[in-house]
């Protein structure tokens, strides 16, 4: 594909419809189209690929971009120890992420199809712009969906192998998920008259599972206009950037967590941990956290995975958790030679 064209493709959870589009332009800020936001400073880095072209190409090719080196086990466990020390004995959480570099020329279309087949209830996506690069993933985490005056989201945190499904969740994972739930409810309460948390359940995501609490809210039309206008854009963008990055990808104390991540991680997260999704495309407005994802270049891929670090964390267990999460994508990558 011509590198002057910015493109996207996605499939919503539990849907068989694949939507693809593109444009020769990228709009700075929040608009109709496919919205993309980075992990850090989402309000400033937010961009939209307009839906100017439908099905822009039969074959998608990645932008050339820098791919970080793999995070070593030694470096990751040291980062976890430093974060635990910084948190002390206070209730809190910071997410430590790692990159896994794979030297390979990836077939994006075949990998996308693999992810769609493997993860039916995930948001499968791929997008590419000259500034952001090319990203592909299968996200289990809804950040925000708007259906008329109703908003829905989820608090998703805590991780274990699906082989442990008959066990009770341990204190560390339950506390980690509770922090995410509290943050999301508090954020929505600033904008919505009614916020309701549903029944917490265990959500499977491939070979792993998480604790999930569905959350819904009602926003009066005077606060979130039904018609698509400037006030709608500003209101929804403000809510999205208050929610992102969530404690599930950042931490319960956002300012401290961002400081620790910047201090100890050896690579920029860029779009990992941000969000993406359609804004008023074919009547759907839904945004998902950019996780279980990879950045793709011509001859290499970086798969990203993170774990929530609390005072109860074990560096070795956190490493094993990121191993499980990274396989969600690594095991589904298809090379051009296959």
mmCIF file of C-alpha atoms in Angstrom:
data_model
loop_
_atom_site.group_PDB
_atom_site.id
_atom_site.type_symbol
_atom_site.label_atom_id
_atom_site.label_comp_id
_atom_site.label_asym_id
_atom_site.label_seq_id
_atom_site.Cartn_x
_atom_site.Cartn_y
_atom_site.Cartn_z
ATOM 1 C CA UNK A 1 0.000 0.000 0.000
ATOM 2 C CA UNK A 2 1.152 3.535 -0.701
ATOM 3 C CA UNK A 3 2.631 4.914 2.532
ATOM 4 C CA UNK A 4 0.704 8.172 2.004
ATOM 5 C CA UNK A 5 -2.516 6.310 2.825
ATOM 6 C CA UNK A 6 -3.368 5.780 6.477
ATOM 7 C CA UNK A 7 -5.535 2.742 7.075
ATOM 8 C CA UNK A 8 -7.370 0.641 9.625
ATOM 9 C CA UNK A 9 -9.207 -2.652 9.856
ATOM 10 C CA UNK A 10 -11.163 -4.056 12.767
ATOM 11 C CA UNK A 11 -13.710 -6.580 13.927
ATOM 12 C CA UNK A 12 -15.902 -5.875 16.949
ATOM 13 C CA UNK A 13 -16.297 -8.532 19.674
ATOM 14 C CA UNK A 14 -18.683 -11.368 18.799
ATOM 15 C CA UNK A 15 -19.191 -10.058 15.289
ATOM 16 C CA UNK A 16 -18.374 -11.521 11.883
ATOM 17 C CA UNK A 17 -18.230 -8.136 10.134
ATOM 18 C CA UNK A 18 -14.797 -6.804 9.233
ATOM 19 C CA UNK A 19 -14.613 -3.068 8.593
ATOM 20 C CA UNK A 20 -11.661 -1.538 6.761
ATOM 21 C CA UNK A 21 -11.019 2.007 5.650
ATOM 22 C CA UNK A 22 -8.433 4.664 5.177
ATOM 23 C CA UNK A 23 -7.576 8.175 4.165
ATOM 24 C CA UNK A 24 -4.725 10.203 2.705
ATOM 25 C CA UNK A 25 -5.025 12.465 5.771
ATOM 26 C CA UNK A 26 -4.882 12.090 9.535
ATOM 27 C CA UNK A 27 -6.795 14.555 11.683
ATOM 28 C CA UNK A 28 -5.283 15.780 14.915
ATOM 29 C CA UNK A 29 -7.812 15.283 17.701
ATOM 30 C CA UNK A 30 -11.173 13.565 17.989
ATOM 31 C CA UNK A 31 -13.396 13.262 14.911
ATOM 32 C CA UNK A 32 -15.512 10.833 12.916
ATOM 33 C CA UNK A 33 -13.449 7.867 11.843
ATOM 34 C CA UNK A 34 -11.003 5.490 13.488
ATOM 35 C CA UNK A 35 -9.651 7.140 16.629
ATOM 36 C CA UNK A 36 -6.163 6.368 17.989
ATOM 37 C CA UNK A 37 -4.614 7.607 21.233
ATOM 38 C CA UNK A 38 -1.178 6.914 22.751
ATOM 39 C CA UNK A 39 -0.500 5.710 26.287
ATOM 40 C CA UNK A 40 1.007 8.959 27.563
ATOM 41 C CA UNK A 41 -0.731 12.311 27.077
ATOM 42 C CA UNK A 42 -3.696 10.857 25.143
ATOM 43 C CA UNK A 43 -5.363 14.265 24.936
ATOM 44 C CA UNK A 44 -2.383 15.750 23.065
ATOM 45 C CA UNK A 45 -1.508 12.730 20.924
ATOM 46 C CA UNK A 46 -5.034 11.715 19.944
ATOM 47 C CA UNK A 47 -5.624 11.409 16.182
ATOM 48 C CA UNK A 48 -8.339 10.211 13.804
ATOM 49 C CA UNK A 49 -8.117 8.407 10.470
ATOM 50 C CA UNK A 50 -11.234 9.563 8.557
ATOM 51 C CA UNK A 51 -13.322 6.918 6.787
ATOM 52 C CA UNK A 52 -12.644 8.478 3.366
ATOM 53 C CA UNK A 53 -11.834 5.251 1.546
ATOM 54 C CA UNK A 54 -13.704 1.979 2.030
ATOM 55 C CA UNK A 55 -11.615 -1.210 1.686
ATOM 56 C CA UNK A 56 -8.484 0.728 0.702
ATOM 57 C CA UNK A 57 -6.405 -2.289 -0.349
ATOM 58 C CA UNK A 58 -6.597 -6.050 -0.574
ATOM 59 C CA UNK A 59 -3.201 -6.385 1.117
ATOM 60 C CA UNK A 60 -1.930 -4.207 3.952
ATOM 61 C CA UNK A 61 1.754 -3.481 4.436
ATOM 62 C CA UNK A 62 3.369 -2.018 7.561
ATOM 63 C CA UNK A 63 5.023 1.350 7.866
ATOM 64 C CA UNK A 64 8.778 1.285 8.434
ATOM 65 C CA UNK A 65 9.378 2.156 12.085
ATOM 66 C CA UNK A 66 11.709 1.554 15.011
ATOM 67 C CA UNK A 67 11.163 -1.666 16.935
ATOM 68 C CA UNK A 68 12.589 -1.854 20.480
ATOM 69 C CA UNK A 69 14.838 -4.650 21.728
ATOM 70 C CA UNK A 70 13.420 -7.350 23.973
ATOM 71 C CA UNK A 71 13.264 -6.599 27.682
ATOM 72 C CA UNK A 72 15.471 -9.097 29.504
ATOM 73 C CA UNK A 73 14.160 -11.133 32.445
ATOM 74 C CA UNK A 74 16.798 -9.530 34.652
ATOM 75 C CA UNK A 75 15.750 -5.989 33.670
ATOM 76 C CA UNK A 76 12.043 -6.718 34.063
ATOM 77 C CA UNK A 77 12.362 -8.285 37.490
ATOM 78 C CA UNK A 78 14.563 -5.399 38.621
ATOM 79 C CA UNK A 79 11.901 -2.937 37.434
ATOM 80 C CA UNK A 80 9.291 -4.850 39.442
ATOM 81 C CA UNK A 81 11.462 -4.746 42.563
ATOM 82 C CA UNK A 82 12.034 -1.004 42.183
ATOM 83 C CA UNK A 83 8.309 -0.358 41.785
ATOM 84 C CA UNK A 84 7.487 -2.479 44.852
ATOM 85 C CA UNK A 85 10.047 -0.485 46.837
ATOM 86 C CA UNK A 86 8.555 2.815 45.577
ATOM 87 C CA UNK A 87 5.030 1.755 46.546
ATOM 88 C CA UNK A 88 6.150 0.776 50.049
ATOM 89 C CA UNK A 89 3.429 -0.724 52.209
ATOM 90 C CA UNK A 90 0.687 1.564 50.887
ATOM 91 C CA UNK A 91 -2.243 0.256 48.848
ATOM 92 C CA UNK A 92 -1.360 1.002 45.264
ATOM 93 C CA UNK A 93 -0.487 -0.374 41.865
ATOM 94 C CA UNK A 94 1.789 0.454 38.943
ATOM 95 C CA UNK A 95 1.924 -1.504 35.687
ATOM 96 C CA UNK A 96 5.336 -2.714 34.527
ATOM 97 C CA UNK A 97 5.463 -3.594 30.811
ATOM 98 C CA UNK A 98 7.992 -5.365 28.644
ATOM 99 C CA UNK A 99 8.676 -5.692 24.933
ATOM 100 C CA UNK A 100 9.401 -8.962 23.134
ATOM 101 C CA UNK A 101 11.113 -8.460 19.778
ATOM 102 C CA UNK A 102 10.492 -11.053 17.062
ATOM 103 C CA UNK A 103 12.704 -10.936 13.975
ATOM 104 C CA UNK A 104 10.256 -11.771 11.222
ATOM 105 C CA UNK A 105 8.404 -10.401 8.219
ATOM 106 C CA UNK A 106 4.767 -10.590 9.315
ATOM 107 C CA UNK A 107 1.808 -11.180 7.016
ATOM 108 C CA UNK A 108 -0.650 -8.685 8.498
ATOM 109 C CA UNK A 109 -3.771 -10.009 6.784
ATOM 110 C CA UNK A 110 -3.090 -13.621 7.772
ATOM 111 C CA UNK A 111 -2.252 -12.593 11.348
ATOM 112 C CA UNK A 112 -5.456 -10.531 11.557
ATOM 113 C CA UNK A 113 -7.471 -13.544 10.361
ATOM 114 C CA UNK A 114 -5.719 -15.748 12.933
ATOM 115 C CA UNK A 115 -6.638 -13.370 15.739
ATOM 116 C CA UNK A 116 -10.259 -13.157 14.574
ATOM 117 C CA UNK A 117 -10.559 -16.954 14.556
ATOM 118 C CA UNK A 118 -8.857 -17.428 17.925
ATOM 119 C CA UNK A 119 -10.455 -14.614 19.950
ATOM 120 C CA UNK A 120 -14.119 -14.276 19.068
ATOM 121 C CA UNK A 121 -14.986 -11.985 21.990
ATOM 122 C CA UNK A 122 -12.005 -9.650 21.510
ATOM 123 C CA UNK A 123 -11.721 -6.407 19.534
ATOM 124 C CA UNK A 124 -9.327 -7.369 16.748
ATOM 125 C CA UNK A 125 -7.655 -4.388 15.116
ATOM 126 C CA UNK A 126 -4.855 -3.201 12.901
ATOM 127 C CA UNK A 127 -4.047 0.399 12.012
ATOM 128 C CA UNK A 128 -1.198 2.264 10.387
ATOM 129 C CA UNK A 129 -0.144 5.894 10.106
ATOM 130 C CA UNK A 130 3.210 7.424 9.307
ATOM 131 C CA UNK A 131 3.570 8.905 12.806
ATOM 132 C CA UNK A 132 2.188 5.995 14.858
ATOM 133 C CA UNK A 133 3.524 3.101 12.793
ATOM 134 C CA UNK A 134 1.595 -0.131 12.330
ATOM 135 C CA UNK A 135 -0.123 -1.882 15.257
ATOM 136 C CA UNK A 136 -2.123 -5.096 15.442
ATOM 137 C CA UNK A 137 -3.870 -6.725 18.383
ATOM 138 C CA UNK A 138 -6.808 -8.536 19.969
ATOM 139 C CA UNK A 139 -7.988 -6.498 22.934
ATOM 140 C CA UNK A 140 -10.239 -8.045 25.592
ATOM 141 C CA UNK A 141 -10.803 -4.674 27.294
ATOM 142 C CA UNK A 142 -13.541 -2.213 26.393
ATOM 143 C CA UNK A 143 -12.641 1.339 27.388
ATOM 144 C CA UNK A 144 -15.958 2.974 26.486
ATOM 145 C CA UNK A 145 -18.934 2.315 24.231
ATOM 146 C CA UNK A 146 -21.726 4.792 23.528
ATOM 147 C CA UNK A 147 -25.214 3.576 22.621
ATOM 148 C CA UNK A 148 -27.480 6.614 22.528
ATOM 149 C CA UNK A 149 -27.439 8.089 26.026
ATOM 150 C CA UNK A 150 -25.954 4.975 27.582
ATOM 151 C CA UNK A 151 -22.269 4.352 28.153
ATOM 152 C CA UNK A 152 -20.708 1.001 28.949
ATOM 153 C CA UNK A 153 -17.231 -0.030 30.013
ATOM 154 C CA UNK A 154 -15.495 -2.640 32.152
ATOM 155 C CA UNK A 155 -12.980 -2.914 34.954
ATOM 156 C CA UNK A 156 -10.610 -5.665 33.823
ATOM 157 C CA UNK A 157 -7.598 -6.656 35.909
ATOM 158 C CA UNK A 158 -5.985 -9.603 37.624
ATOM 159 C CA UNK A 159 -4.454 -12.360 35.512
ATOM 160 C CA UNK A 160 -3.966 -16.111 35.762
ATOM 161 C CA UNK A 161 -3.799 -19.141 33.518
ATOM 162 C CA UNK A 162 -7.118 -20.655 32.484
ATOM 163 C CA UNK A 163 -5.858 -23.911 34.005
ATOM 164 C CA UNK A 164 -6.486 -22.322 37.426
ATOM 165 C CA UNK A 165 -10.171 -21.674 36.746
ATOM 166 C CA UNK A 166 -11.362 -23.883 39.619
ATOM 167 C CA UNK A 167 -9.397 -21.914 42.206
ATOM 168 C CA UNK A 168 -10.365 -18.792 44.119
ATOM 169 C CA UNK A 169 -8.691 -15.561 43.003
ATOM 170 C CA UNK A 170 -5.899 -14.556 45.387
ATOM 171 C CA UNK A 171 -5.792 -11.322 47.409
ATOM 172 C CA UNK A 172 -3.267 -9.597 45.121
ATOM 173 C CA UNK A 173 -5.433 -10.023 42.008
ATOM 174 C CA UNK A 174 -8.697 -9.156 43.761
ATOM 175 C CA UNK A 175 -7.223 -5.990 45.225
ATOM 176 C CA UNK A 176 -5.702 -5.008 41.866
ATOM 177 C CA UNK A 177 -9.081 -5.353 40.153
ATOM 178 C CA UNK A 178 -10.887 -3.441 42.905
ATOM 179 C CA UNK A 179 -8.577 -0.455 42.337
ATOM 180 C CA UNK A 180 -9.495 -0.401 38.639
ATOM 181 C CA UNK A 181 -13.220 -0.597 39.430
ATOM 182 C CA UNK A 182 -13.022 2.277 41.917
ATOM 183 C CA UNK A 183 -11.122 4.481 39.460
ATOM 184 C CA UNK A 184 -13.564 3.930 36.583
ATOM 185 C CA UNK A 185 -16.653 4.532 38.726
ATOM 186 C CA UNK A 186 -15.140 7.722 40.176
ATOM 187 C CA UNK A 187 -14.269 8.975 36.665
ATOM 188 C CA UNK A 188 -17.756 8.310 35.293
ATOM 189 C CA UNK A 189 -19.447 9.913 38.305
ATOM 190 C CA UNK A 190 -17.905 13.264 37.308
ATOM 191 C CA UNK A 191 -19.877 13.198 34.047
ATOM 192 C CA UNK A 192 -22.899 10.953 34.585
ATOM 193 C CA UNK A 193 -25.918 11.115 36.854
ATOM 194 C CA UNK A 194 -26.221 7.334 37.177
ATOM 195 C CA UNK A 195 -23.369 4.818 37.296
ATOM 196 C CA UNK A 196 -23.998 1.119 37.900
ATOM 197 C CA UNK A 197 -21.515 -1.698 38.499
ATOM 198 C CA UNK A 198 -22.675 -5.138 37.382
ATOM 199 C CA UNK A 199 -21.803 -8.528 38.794
ATOM 200 C CA UNK A 200 -18.089 -9.320 38.816
ATOM 201 C CA UNK A 201 -17.124 -12.455 36.893
ATOM 202 C CA UNK A 202 -14.099 -14.266 35.472
ATOM 203 C CA UNK A 203 -13.503 -13.334 31.826
ATOM 204 C CA UNK A 204 -11.507 -15.695 29.638
ATOM 205 C CA UNK A 205 -9.088 -14.244 27.088
ATOM 206 C CA UNK A 206 -7.451 -17.075 25.182
ATOM 207 C CA UNK A 207 -5.339 -19.212 27.522
ATOM 208 C CA UNK A 208 -5.582 -16.684 30.357
ATOM 209 C CA UNK A 209 -8.393 -15.098 32.341
ATOM 210 C CA UNK A 210 -9.096 -11.898 34.246
ATOM 211 C CA UNK A 211 -11.498 -10.531 36.840
ATOM 212 C CA UNK A 212 -14.093 -8.341 35.120
ATOM 213 C CA UNK A 213 -16.758 -5.967 36.426
ATOM 214 C CA UNK A 214 -19.119 -4.514 33.776
ATOM 215 C CA UNK A 215 -19.985 -0.862 34.408
ATOM 216 C CA UNK A 216 -22.721 1.199 32.777
ATOM 217 C CA UNK A 217 -23.686 4.858 32.973
ATOM 218 C CA UNK A 218 -26.376 7.210 31.743
ATOM 219 C CA UNK A 219 -25.511 10.641 30.422
ATOM 220 C CA UNK A 220 -28.319 13.099 29.769
ATOM 221 C CA UNK A 221 -28.617 14.319 26.151
ATOM 222 C CA UNK A 222 -27.904 17.878 27.283
ATOM 223 C CA UNK A 223 -24.515 16.650 28.549
ATOM 224 C CA UNK A 224 -23.673 14.338 25.647
ATOM 225 C CA UNK A 225 -25.527 15.506 22.561
ATOM 226 C CA UNK A 226 -27.085 12.914 20.309
ATOM 227 C CA UNK A 227 -26.162 14.867 17.214
ATOM 228 C CA UNK A 228 -22.543 14.795 16.180
ATOM 229 C CA UNK A 229 -21.195 18.288 16.902
ATOM 230 C CA UNK A 230 -18.330 20.098 18.609
ATOM 231 C CA UNK A 231 -19.853 19.794 22.075
ATOM 232 C CA UNK A 232 -20.234 16.036 21.580
ATOM 233 C CA UNK A 233 -16.581 15.736 20.514
ATOM 234 C CA UNK A 234 -15.267 17.757 23.415
ATOM 235 C CA UNK A 235 -17.422 15.988 26.015
ATOM 236 C CA UNK A 236 -16.622 12.480 24.854
ATOM 237 C CA UNK A 237 -12.937 13.239 24.343
ATOM 238 C CA UNK A 238 -12.692 14.632 27.878
ATOM 239 C CA UNK A 239 -14.248 11.509 29.337
ATOM 240 C CA UNK A 240 -12.022 9.193 27.288
ATOM 241 C CA UNK A 241 -8.834 10.977 28.281
ATOM 242 C CA UNK A 242 -9.878 10.916 31.931
ATOM 243 C CA UNK A 243 -10.349 7.155 31.706
ATOM 244 C CA UNK A 244 -7.120 6.528 29.785
ATOM 245 C CA UNK A 245 -4.633 5.305 30.704
ATOM 246 C CA UNK A 246 -6.650 3.152 33.095
ATOM 247 C CA UNK A 247 -5.176 1.613 36.261
ATOM 248 C CA UNK A 248 -5.180 -1.688 34.338
ATOM 249 C CA UNK A 249 -2.440 -0.300 32.045
ATOM 250 C CA UNK A 250 -0.929 2.440 34.189
ATOM 251 C CA UNK A 251 -1.659 2.347 37.916
ATOM 252 C CA UNK A 252 -4.036 3.427 40.650
ATOM 253 C CA UNK A 253 -2.117 6.639 41.312
ATOM 254 C CA UNK A 254 -1.740 7.862 37.739
ATOM 255 C CA UNK A 255 0.828 10.606 38.311
ATOM 256 C CA UNK A 256 3.106 8.375 40.422
ATOM 257 C CA UNK A 257 2.702 5.437 38.040
ATOM 258 C CA UNK A 258 3.548 7.538 34.975
ATOM 259 C CA UNK A 259 6.611 8.809 36.801
ATOM 260 C CA UNK A 260 7.781 5.280 37.704
ATOM 261 C CA UNK A 261 7.098 3.935 34.204
ATOM 262 C CA UNK A 262 9.089 6.760 32.615
ATOM 263 C CA UNK A 263 11.907 6.253 35.115
ATOM 264 C CA UNK A 264 12.295 2.470 34.934
ATOM 265 C CA UNK A 265 11.034 1.189 31.566
ATOM 266 C CA UNK A 266 13.677 1.060 28.847
ATOM 267 C CA UNK A 267 11.363 1.639 25.860
ATOM 268 C CA UNK A 268 8.581 4.084 24.956
ATOM 269 C CA UNK A 269 5.106 2.556 25.090
ATOM 270 C CA UNK A 270 3.879 4.736 22.206
ATOM 271 C CA UNK A 271 0.412 3.374 21.321
ATOM 272 C CA UNK A 272 0.574 0.354 23.651
ATOM 273 C CA UNK A 273 -1.718 1.004 26.613
ATOM 274 C CA UNK A 274 -3.575 3.796 24.797
ATOM 275 C CA UNK A 275 -6.849 3.145 22.996
ATOM 276 C CA UNK A 276 -8.377 2.867 19.533
ATOM 277 C CA UNK A 277 -11.688 2.222 17.873
ATOM 278 C CA UNK A 278 -14.462 3.483 15.610
ATOM 279 C CA UNK A 279 -16.161 6.797 16.284
ATOM 280 C CA UNK A 280 -19.522 6.909 14.507
ATOM 281 C CA UNK A 281 -18.507 4.391 11.839
ATOM 282 C CA UNK A 282 -21.638 2.632 10.564
ATOM 283 C CA UNK A 283 -23.428 3.832 13.681
ATOM 284 C CA UNK A 284 -20.908 2.365 16.134
ATOM 285 C CA UNK A 285 -18.878 4.333 18.681
ATOM 286 C CA UNK A 286 -16.656 2.045 20.746
ATOM 287 C CA UNK A 287 -13.104 2.334 22.012
ATOM 288 C CA UNK A 288 -10.857 -0.426 23.313
ATOM 289 C CA UNK A 289 -7.594 -0.426 25.220
ATOM 290 C CA UNK A 290 -4.589 -1.127 23.004
ATOM 291 C CA UNK A 291 -3.279 -4.286 24.667
ATOM 292 C CA UNK A 292 -2.495 -7.864 23.633
ATOM 293 C CA UNK A 293 -0.904 -6.023 20.748
ATOM 294 C CA UNK A 294 2.240 -5.663 18.682
ATOM 295 C CA UNK A 295 4.014 -2.984 16.703
ATOM 296 C CA UNK A 296 4.954 -4.230 13.236
ATOM 297 C CA UNK A 297 7.701 -3.104 10.885
ATOM 298 C CA UNK A 298 9.091 -4.562 7.660
ATOM 299 C CA UNK A 299 11.318 -7.206 9.253
ATOM 300 C CA UNK A 300 10.552 -7.207 12.980
ATOM 301 C CA UNK A 301 7.701 -7.121 15.487
ATOM 302 C CA UNK A 302 7.541 -5.958 19.103
ATOM 303 C CA UNK A 303 4.896 -7.711 21.199
ATOM 304 C CA UNK A 304 3.980 -5.880 24.412
ATOM 305 C CA UNK A 305 2.771 -7.261 27.728
ATOM 306 C CA UNK A 306 2.470 -5.838 31.231
ATOM 307 C CA UNK A 307 1.592 -6.781 34.772
ATOM 308 C CA UNK A 308 0.046 -4.881 37.659
ATOM 309 C CA UNK A 309 2.634 -4.446 40.412
ATOM 310 C CA UNK A 310 1.432 -4.068 44.000
ATOM 311 C CA UNK A 311 3.234 -4.490 47.342
ATOM 312 C CA UNK A 312 2.087 -8.146 47.195
ATOM 313 C CA UNK A 313 3.762 -8.816 43.817
ATOM 314 C CA UNK A 314 6.484 -11.389 43.169
ATOM 315 C CA UNK A 315 9.000 -10.451 40.405
ATOM 316 C CA UNK A 316 9.169 -14.051 39.175
ATOM 317 C CA UNK A 317 5.365 -14.420 39.054
ATOM 318 C CA UNK A 318 5.012 -11.092 37.257
ATOM 319 C CA UNK A 319 7.491 -12.263 34.605
ATOM 320 C CA UNK A 320 5.510 -15.481 34.143
ATOM 321 C CA UNK A 321 2.296 -13.461 33.814
ATOM 322 C CA UNK A 322 3.761 -11.395 30.969
ATOM 323 C CA UNK A 323 4.944 -14.619 29.309
ATOM 324 C CA UNK A 324 1.348 -15.865 29.277
ATOM 325 C CA UNK A 325 -0.021 -12.577 27.960
ATOM 326 C CA UNK A 326 2.563 -12.215 25.188
ATOM 327 C CA UNK A 327 1.771 -15.678 23.812
ATOM 328 C CA UNK A 328 -1.746 -14.438 23.029
ATOM 329 C CA UNK A 329 -0.186 -12.586 20.095
ATOM 330 C CA UNK A 330 3.116 -14.377 19.491
ATOM 331 C CA UNK A 331 1.399 -17.717 18.893
ATOM 332 C CA UNK A 332 -0.876 -16.152 16.261
ATOM 333 C CA UNK A 333 1.726 -14.282 14.208
ATOM 334 C CA UNK A 334 1.923 -15.458 10.600
ATOM 335 C CA UNK A 335 5.031 -14.766 8.568
ATOM 336 C CA UNK A 336 5.050 -13.943 4.872
ATOM 337 C CA UNK A 337 6.969 -17.163 4.225
ATOM 338 C CA UNK A 338 4.309 -19.433 5.762
#
